[in-house]
Coordinates of C-alpha atoms in Angstrom, one line a residue:
X1196 CA 0.1 -0.3 -0.2
X1197 CA 2.9 2.2 0.9
X1198 CA 4.3 1.6 -2.6
X1199 CA 1.2 3.7 -4.4
X1200 CA 1.3 6.4 -1.6
X1201 CA 3.7 9.3 -3.5
X1202 CA 1.6 8.3 -7.0
X1203 CA -1.9 8.7 -5.2
X1204 CA -0.6 12.1 -3.8
X1205 CA 0.7 13.1 -7.5
X1206 CA -2.3 12.2 -8.9
X1207 CA -4.9 14.5 -5.6
X1208 CA -2.4 17.2 -6.3
X1209 CA -3.0 17.0 -10.4
X1210 CA -7.0 16.2 -10.2
X1211 CA -6.9 19.6 -7.2
X1212 CA -5.4 22.2 -9.1
X1213 CA -6.8 20.9 -12.8
X1214 CA -10.1 21.8 -10.6
X1215 CA -8.9 25.3 -9.1
X1216 CA -7.5 26.3 -12.1
X1217 CA -9.8 25.1 -14.7
X1218 CA -12.8 26.7 -15.2
X1219 CA -9.9 29.9 -15.7
X1220 CA -8.5 27.8 -18.6
X1221 CA -11.6 26.9 -20.1
X1222 CA -13.0 30.7 -20.4
X1223 CA -10.0 31.8 -21.5
X1224 CA -9.6 29.2 -24.6
X1225 CA -13.4 29.7 -25.5
X1226 CA -13.3 33.3 -25.2
X1227 CA -10.1 33.1 -27.6
X1228 CA -11.6 31.3 -29.4
X1229 CA -14.9 33.5 -30.2
X1230 CA -12.8 36.8 -29.8
X1231 CA -11.2 35.2 -33.1
X1232 CA -14.4 34.6 -35.2
X1233 CA -15.2 37.7 -34.0
X1234 CA -12.4 39.3 -36.0
X1235 CA -13.5 37.1 -38.7
X1236 CA -16.8 37.1 -39.2
X1237 CA -16.2 41.0 -39.0
X1238 CA -13.8 40.6 -42.4
X1239 CA -10.2 40.3 -40.8
X1240 CA -7.6 39.8 -44.4
X1241 CA -5.6 38.5 -41.8
X1242 CA -4.9 36.2 -38.9
X1243 CA -7.0 38.6 -35.9
X1244 CA -3.9 37.6 -33.3
X1245 CA -4.8 40.9 -32.0
X1246 CA -8.3 40.0 -30.9
X1247 CA -7.4 36.4 -29.8
X1248 CA -4.7 38.4 -27.5
X1249 CA -6.8 40.0 -25.4
X1250 CA -8.2 37.1 -23.0
X1251 CA -5.6 36.1 -22.8
X1252 CA -4.1 39.4 -20.9
X1253 CA -7.8 40.6 -19.8
X1254 CA -8.5 37.4 -18.4
X1255 CA -7.8 37.2 -14.3
X1256 CA -10.3 35.7 -11.6
X1257 CA -13.2 38.0 -11.5
X1258 CA -15.5 40.0 -13.7
X1259 CA -14.3 43.3 -12.9
X1260 CA -10.4 42.5 -13.7
X1261 CA -11.5 41.6 -17.2
X1262 CA -13.4 44.3 -17.5
X1263 CA -10.5 46.7 -16.1
X1264 CA -7.7 44.9 -18.1
X1265 CA -9.6 45.1 -20.8
X1266 CA -10.7 48.5 -20.8
X1267 CA -6.6 49.3 -20.1
X1268 CA -5.3 47.7 -23.4
X1269 CA -8.4 49.4 -25.6
X1270 CA -6.9 52.1 -24.1
X1271 CA -3.1 51.9 -24.4
X1272 CA -3.2 49.8 -27.8
X1273 CA -5.2 53.5 -29.3
X1274 CA -2.7 56.4 -27.5
X1275 CA -0.1 53.5 -28.4
X1276 CA -1.0 53.6 -32.7
X1277 CA -1.9 57.6 -32.7
X1278 CA 2.3 58.2 -30.7
X1279 CA 3.6 56.0 -33.1
X1280 CA 1.8 57.5 -36.3
X1281 CA 2.4 60.9 -35.3
X1282 CA 6.0 60.3 -34.5
X1283 CA 6.9 58.2 -37.6
X1284 CA 5.0 61.7 -39.9
X1285 CA 7.5 63.8 -38.3
X1286 CA 10.5 62.1 -37.8
X1287 CA 12.2 58.6 -39.8
X1288 CA 13.3 55.8 -37.5
X1289 CA 16.0 56.2 -35.6
X1290 CA 17.5 56.2 -32.2
X1291 CA 16.2 59.4 -31.1
X1292 CA 12.8 58.8 -31.9
X1293 CA 13.0 55.4 -30.9
X1294 CA 13.4 57.0 -27.6
X1295 CA 10.8 59.9 -28.3
X1296 CA 8.1 57.1 -29.1
X1297 CA 8.6 55.1 -25.7
X1298 CA 9.1 58.5 -23.9
X1299 CA 6.1 59.8 -25.1
X1300 CA 3.8 56.2 -24.3
X1301 CA 5.2 55.6 -20.7
X1302 CA 3.6 59.4 -20.5
X1303 CA 0.6 59.2 -22.0
X1304 CA 0.7 55.4 -19.6
X1305 CA 0.8 57.6 -16.6
X1306 CA -2.5 58.6 -17.2
X1307 CA -4.4 55.9 -19.4
X1308 CA -4.9 53.4 -16.5
X1309 CA -8.2 52.3 -15.1
X1310 CA -7.6 52.0 -11.7
X1311 CA -4.3 49.6 -12.2
X1312 CA -0.4 50.2 -12.0
X1313 CA 1.2 51.2 -15.3
X1314 CA 0.0 51.5 -18.4
X1315 CA 2.6 50.1 -20.7
X1316 CA -0.1 48.9 -23.0
X1317 CA 0.5 53.3 -24.8
X1318 CA 4.7 52.0 -25.2
X1319 CA 4.4 48.6 -26.6
X1320 CA 1.9 49.1 -28.7
X1321 CA 4.3 52.7 -29.9
X1322 CA 6.8 50.3 -30.5
X1323 CA 4.9 47.8 -32.8
X1324 CA 3.9 50.5 -35.1
X1325 CA 7.3 51.8 -35.1
X1326 CA 8.7 48.7 -36.5
X1327 CA 6.7 48.3 -38.7
X1328 CA 7.2 48.5 -42.7
X1329 CA 2.8 49.5 -42.9
X1330 CA 2.4 52.0 -40.3
X1331 CA -1.0 53.0 -41.2
X1332 CA -2.3 49.8 -42.1
X1333 CA -0.7 47.9 -39.9
X1334 CA -2.2 50.8 -36.6
X1335 CA -5.4 49.9 -38.5
X1336 CA -5.6 46.8 -37.9
X1337 CA -4.1 46.9 -34.4
X1338 CA -6.6 48.9 -33.2
X1339 CA -10.2 47.4 -34.2
X1340 CA -8.9 43.9 -33.9
X1341 CA -8.3 44.7 -30.2
X1342 CA -11.7 46.4 -30.4
X1343 CA -13.1 43.7 -30.9
X1344 CA -11.8 40.9 -29.2
X1345 CA -12.1 43.2 -25.8
X1346 CA -15.4 43.3 -26.2
X1347 CA -15.8 39.8 -26.8
X1348 CA -14.6 39.9 -23.3
X1349 CA -16.1 41.8 -21.0
X1350 CA -19.5 40.3 -22.4
X1351 CA -18.6 36.8 -22.0
X1352 CA -16.5 37.3 -19.2
X1353 CA -19.2 37.5 -16.3
X1354 CA -20.9 34.8 -18.1
X1355 CA -18.5 31.8 -18.5
X1356 CA -17.5 29.8 -15.9
X1357 CA -17.7 33.2 -12.9
X1358 CA -16.5 32.9 -9.8
X1359 CA -18.4 31.9 -7.1
X1360 CA -18.1 34.7 -4.6
X1361 CA -20.5 33.1 -1.7
X1362 CA -18.4 29.4 -1.7
X1363 CA -14.9 31.4 -1.6
X1364 CA -16.3 33.8 1.4
X1365 CA -17.4 30.8 3.4
X1366 CA -14.1 29.0 3.1
X1367 CA -12.4 32.1 4.2
X1368 CA -14.8 32.5 6.7
X1369 CA -14.2 29.5 8.3
X1370 CA -10.9 29.4 8.1
X1371 CA -10.6 32.7 10.2
X1372 CA -12.9 31.4 12.6
X1373 CA -10.4 28.7 13.1
X1374 CA -7.8 30.9 13.4
X1375 CA -8.9 33.2 16.0
X1376 CA -10.1 30.2 17.7
X1377 CA -7.3 28.6 18.2
X1378 CA -5.3 31.5 18.2
X1379 CA -8.0 32.4 21.2
X1380 CA -7.4 28.6 23.3
X1381 CA -4.1 27.8 22.6
X1382 CA -2.8 31.4 23.8
X1383 CA -5.1 30.2 27.5
X1384 CA -3.2 26.9 27.3
X1385 CA -0.2 28.7 27.8
X1386 CA -0.8 30.1 30.7
X1387 CA 0.1 27.0 32.0
X1388 CA 2.8 26.3 29.9
X1389 CA 6.6 27.5 30.4
X1390 CA 8.1 30.7 28.5
X1391 CA 9.1 28.9 25.8
X1392 CA 6.3 27.7 25.0
X1393 CA 4.3 31.1 25.4
X1394 CA 6.5 32.9 23.0
X1395 CA 6.0 29.8 21.0
X1396 CA 2.5 30.4 21.1
X1397 CA 3.1 34.2 20.0
X1398 CA 4.9 33.5 17.3
X1399 CA 1.6 30.9 15.7
X1400 CA -0.8 33.8 16.7
X1401 CA 1.4 36.3 14.7
X1402 CA 1.4 33.8 11.8
X1403 CA -2.8 33.0 12.2
X1404 CA -3.5 36.9 12.4
X1405 CA -1.5 37.6 9.5
X1406 CA -3.4 34.4 7.5
X1407 CA -6.6 36.4 8.4
X1408 CA -5.4 39.8 6.9
X1409 CA -4.7 37.9 4.1
X1410 CA -8.2 36.8 3.9
X1411 CA -9.3 39.8 4.2
X1412 CA -7.9 41.4 1.3
X1413 CA -9.2 37.9 -0.2
X1414 CA -13.0 39.3 0.8
X1415 CA -12.9 42.6 -0.1
X1416 CA -12.1 40.9 -3.7
X1417 CA -15.0 39.1 -3.6
X1418 CA -17.0 41.4 -3.3
X1419 CA -16.1 43.0 -6.4
X1420 CA -16.3 40.3 -8.3
X1421 CA -19.7 40.2 -7.1
X1422 CA -20.4 43.5 -8.4
X1423 CA -20.0 42.0 -12.2
X1424 CA -21.8 38.2 -12.2
X1425 CA -25.4 38.8 -12.9
X1426 CA -25.1 35.4 -12.6
X1427 CA -25.1 35.3 -8.4
X1428 CA -26.8 38.5 -7.8
X1429 CA -29.3 35.9 -5.4
X1430 CA -26.5 35.7 -3.2
X1431 CA -26.0 39.4 -2.3
X1432 CA -27.3 38.7 1.8
X1433 CA -24.9 36.3 2.1
X1434 CA -22.4 38.0 0.8
X1435 CA -22.9 40.5 2.3
X1436 CA -22.8 38.8 5.9
X1437 CA -19.7 37.2 5.2
X1438 CA -17.1 39.7 4.4
X1439 CA -18.8 42.2 7.2
X1440 CA -17.6 38.8 8.8
X1441 CA -14.2 38.3 7.7
X1442 CA -13.7 42.0 8.2
X1443 CA -14.8 41.5 11.8
X1444 CA -12.3 38.9 12.1
X1445 CA -9.9 41.0 10.5
X1446 CA -10.5 43.9 13.9
X1447 CA -10.4 40.7 15.9
X1448 CA -6.6 39.4 15.2
X1449 CA -5.2 42.6 16.3
X1450 CA -6.8 42.1 20.3
X1451 CA -5.5 38.4 20.1
X1452 CA -2.1 39.0 19.3
X1453 CA -1.7 41.4 21.9
X1454 CA -3.4 39.2 24.6
X1455 CA -0.4 36.6 23.3
X1456 CA 2.1 39.1 23.8
X1457 CA 0.8 40.0 27.5
X1458 CA 1.2 36.4 28.2
X1459 CA 4.2 36.1 26.4
X1460 CA 5.6 38.3 28.6
X1461 CA 4.2 37.5 31.8
X1462 CA 5.0 34.1 31.5
X1463 CA 7.5 32.4 34.0
X1464 CA 8.0 35.5 36.5
X1465 CA 7.9 34.6 39.4
X1466 CA 6.4 38.4 40.3
X1467 CA 3.4 37.7 38.5
X1468 CA 2.6 33.7 39.8
X1469 CA -0.3 34.8 42.0
X1470 CA -2.0 36.9 38.9
X1471 CA -1.2 34.1 36.7
X1472 CA -2.6 31.5 39.3
X1473 CA -6.6 34.1 39.1
X1474 CA -5.7 34.2 35.4
X1475 CA -5.6 30.5 35.2
X1476 CA -9.1 30.1 36.9
X1477 CA -11.1 32.3 35.1
X1478 CA -9.7 33.3 31.3
X1479 CA -10.2 29.0 30.1
X1480 CA -14.6 30.0 30.7
X1481 CA -14.3 33.6 29.0
X1482 CA -12.3 32.7 26.4
X1483 CA -14.9 29.6 26.0
X1484 CA -17.2 31.9 25.9
X1485 CA -15.8 34.5 23.7
X1486 CA -14.2 31.8 21.5
X1487 CA -18.5 30.7 20.9
X1488 CA -19.3 34.3 20.0
X1489 CA -16.6 34.5 18.0
X1490 CA -18.5 31.3 16.0
X1491 CA -21.2 32.5 16.0
X1492 CA -20.7 36.1 14.6
X1493 CA -18.6 34.3 12.1
X1494 CA -21.4 31.7 10.3
X1495 CA -22.7 31.8 7.0
X1496 CA -26.2 32.0 7.7
X1497 CA -28.3 33.8 9.8
X1498 CA -28.4 32.5 13.2
X1499 CA -32.1 30.7 13.3
X1500 CA -31.4 29.1 9.3
X1501 CA -30.1 25.5 9.4
X1502 CA -27.3 25.8 6.9
X1503 CA -28.0 24.0 3.2
X1504 CA -32.4 24.6 4.1
X1505 CA -33.6 27.7 5.0
X1506 CA -35.2 26.6 7.8
X1507 CA -36.0 28.3 10.3
X1508 CA -35.2 26.9 13.9
X1509 CA -36.5 30.0 17.1
X1510 CA -35.9 29.3 19.9
X1511 CA -39.9 28.2 20.4
X1512 CA -38.6 25.2 19.6
X1513 CA -40.3 24.7 16.1
X1514 CA -38.9 23.4 13.5
X1515 CA -38.4 20.2 12.0
X1516 CA -38.3 17.7 14.8
X1517 CA -35.4 16.8 16.2
X1518 CA -34.2 20.0 15.3
X1519 CA -32.6 22.0 17.6
X1520 CA -33.1 25.6 18.3
X1521 CA -30.2 27.8 17.3
X1522 CA -29.4 30.9 19.5
X1523 CA -27.4 33.5 18.1
X1524 CA -24.2 35.0 19.3
X1525 CA -25.9 37.1 21.7
X1526 CA -25.8 34.4 24.5
X1527 CA -22.2 33.6 24.7
X1528 CA -21.1 37.7 24.9
X1529 CA -23.4 38.2 27.3
X1530 CA -21.6 35.5 29.6
X1531 CA -18.1 36.4 28.9
X1532 CA -18.7 39.9 29.4
X1533 CA -20.4 38.6 32.8
X1534 CA -17.0 36.4 33.0
X1535 CA -14.7 39.1 32.5
X1536 CA -16.5 41.0 34.6
X1537 CA -16.3 38.3 37.9
X1538 CA -12.8 37.9 37.0
X1539 CA -12.2 42.1 37.1
X1540 CA -14.0 42.0 41.0
X1541 CA -11.6 39.8 42.0
X1542 CA -8.7 40.6 40.5
X1543 CA -7.7 44.6 40.2
X1544 CA -4.2 43.9 39.7
X1545 CA -1.7 45.3 36.5
X1546 CA -1.2 42.8 34.6
X1547 CA -4.8 41.2 35.5
X1548 CA -6.0 44.2 33.9
X1549 CA -3.7 43.5 30.8
X1550 CA -4.3 40.2 30.8
X1551 CA -8.3 41.4 30.5
X1552 CA -7.8 44.2 28.0
X1553 CA -7.8 42.7 24.7
X1554 CA -10.9 40.6 26.0
X1555 CA -12.8 43.8 26.6
X1556 CA -11.7 44.8 22.9
X1557 CA -13.1 42.0 21.3
X1558 CA -15.9 41.8 22.9
X1559 CA -16.5 45.4 22.3
X1560 CA -15.4 44.7 18.5
X1561 CA -18.2 41.6 18.5
X1562 CA -21.3 43.8 19.9
X1563 CA -20.8 46.5 17.8
X1564 CA -20.9 44.1 14.8
X1565 CA -24.4 42.3 15.9
X1566 CA -25.7 46.2 16.3
X1567 CA -28.5 46.2 14.5

């Protein structure tokens, strides 16, 4: 059996790669073919390579990116063609005219961009016109074929295997929930460990916070993809809720990092042994309620809705037989506040205050997130 394990692992990797990248590749292939055929129908008397190049350059992960890249490419081709023809009508091909073409193209590229970086399509198109034996004919074909390819790309990008923001965001929210709860519970567990373990926990929590930050960036990208995705509009409510949840996770992560830092700083100090002993008695219960509140706040479905069914589960027990009611995140949030208040009444030493502060910040952010 062990001899087949590496082969199975390789097959699994290939399968996962094809499943992840296959739809994007298929979308590019179909769009390239359609753009080529449209250019042929429009009367191209040479292979319409420029129409087919646009989808290769423009199609990325979401329709919004395709729209911006297509627009940027069309603007770049238009400006580059005009610059190349204008310079060649005044100057003969030479080092000086080449330098002028590139310089003018870069200046134009600073302004002709659709919210992205410098549009290098402008100087590239200028150089291609500059190097052509028949600049006017070349410029004309390059321009209209590029426009045709861009139009096809912008039309088909939202319709061919569009990304599913809800699925992406659900995975991101689940991962954020795991990172936050494990960071929280791991830090509380480190109160019983030695100084080296507490420092290792700080490193682990810092890594989890960075992962949550990266997920927040991806969540914003998925939200933007929703604007250009007519096939996913029915998921708008869930997407908005998930985006808010991932943004909440991004706000909570620094507080958990601060908590891990305090534990790493205090653990192993003999002068703080009594304060840490009290913390070990009180913080596990606070952390458990806080982790439950975080988990429920980051759920994809509305409180009281069973995932995948849309069946309401009310506190009265109404719903399918055997289906337990699901409480929202307010109950564990209230419990965490009450337990934190008890801890505050029995220990007001500076170390205890420092350990409670990140919990209070987490609970305040959760309460703000849940506010109507």
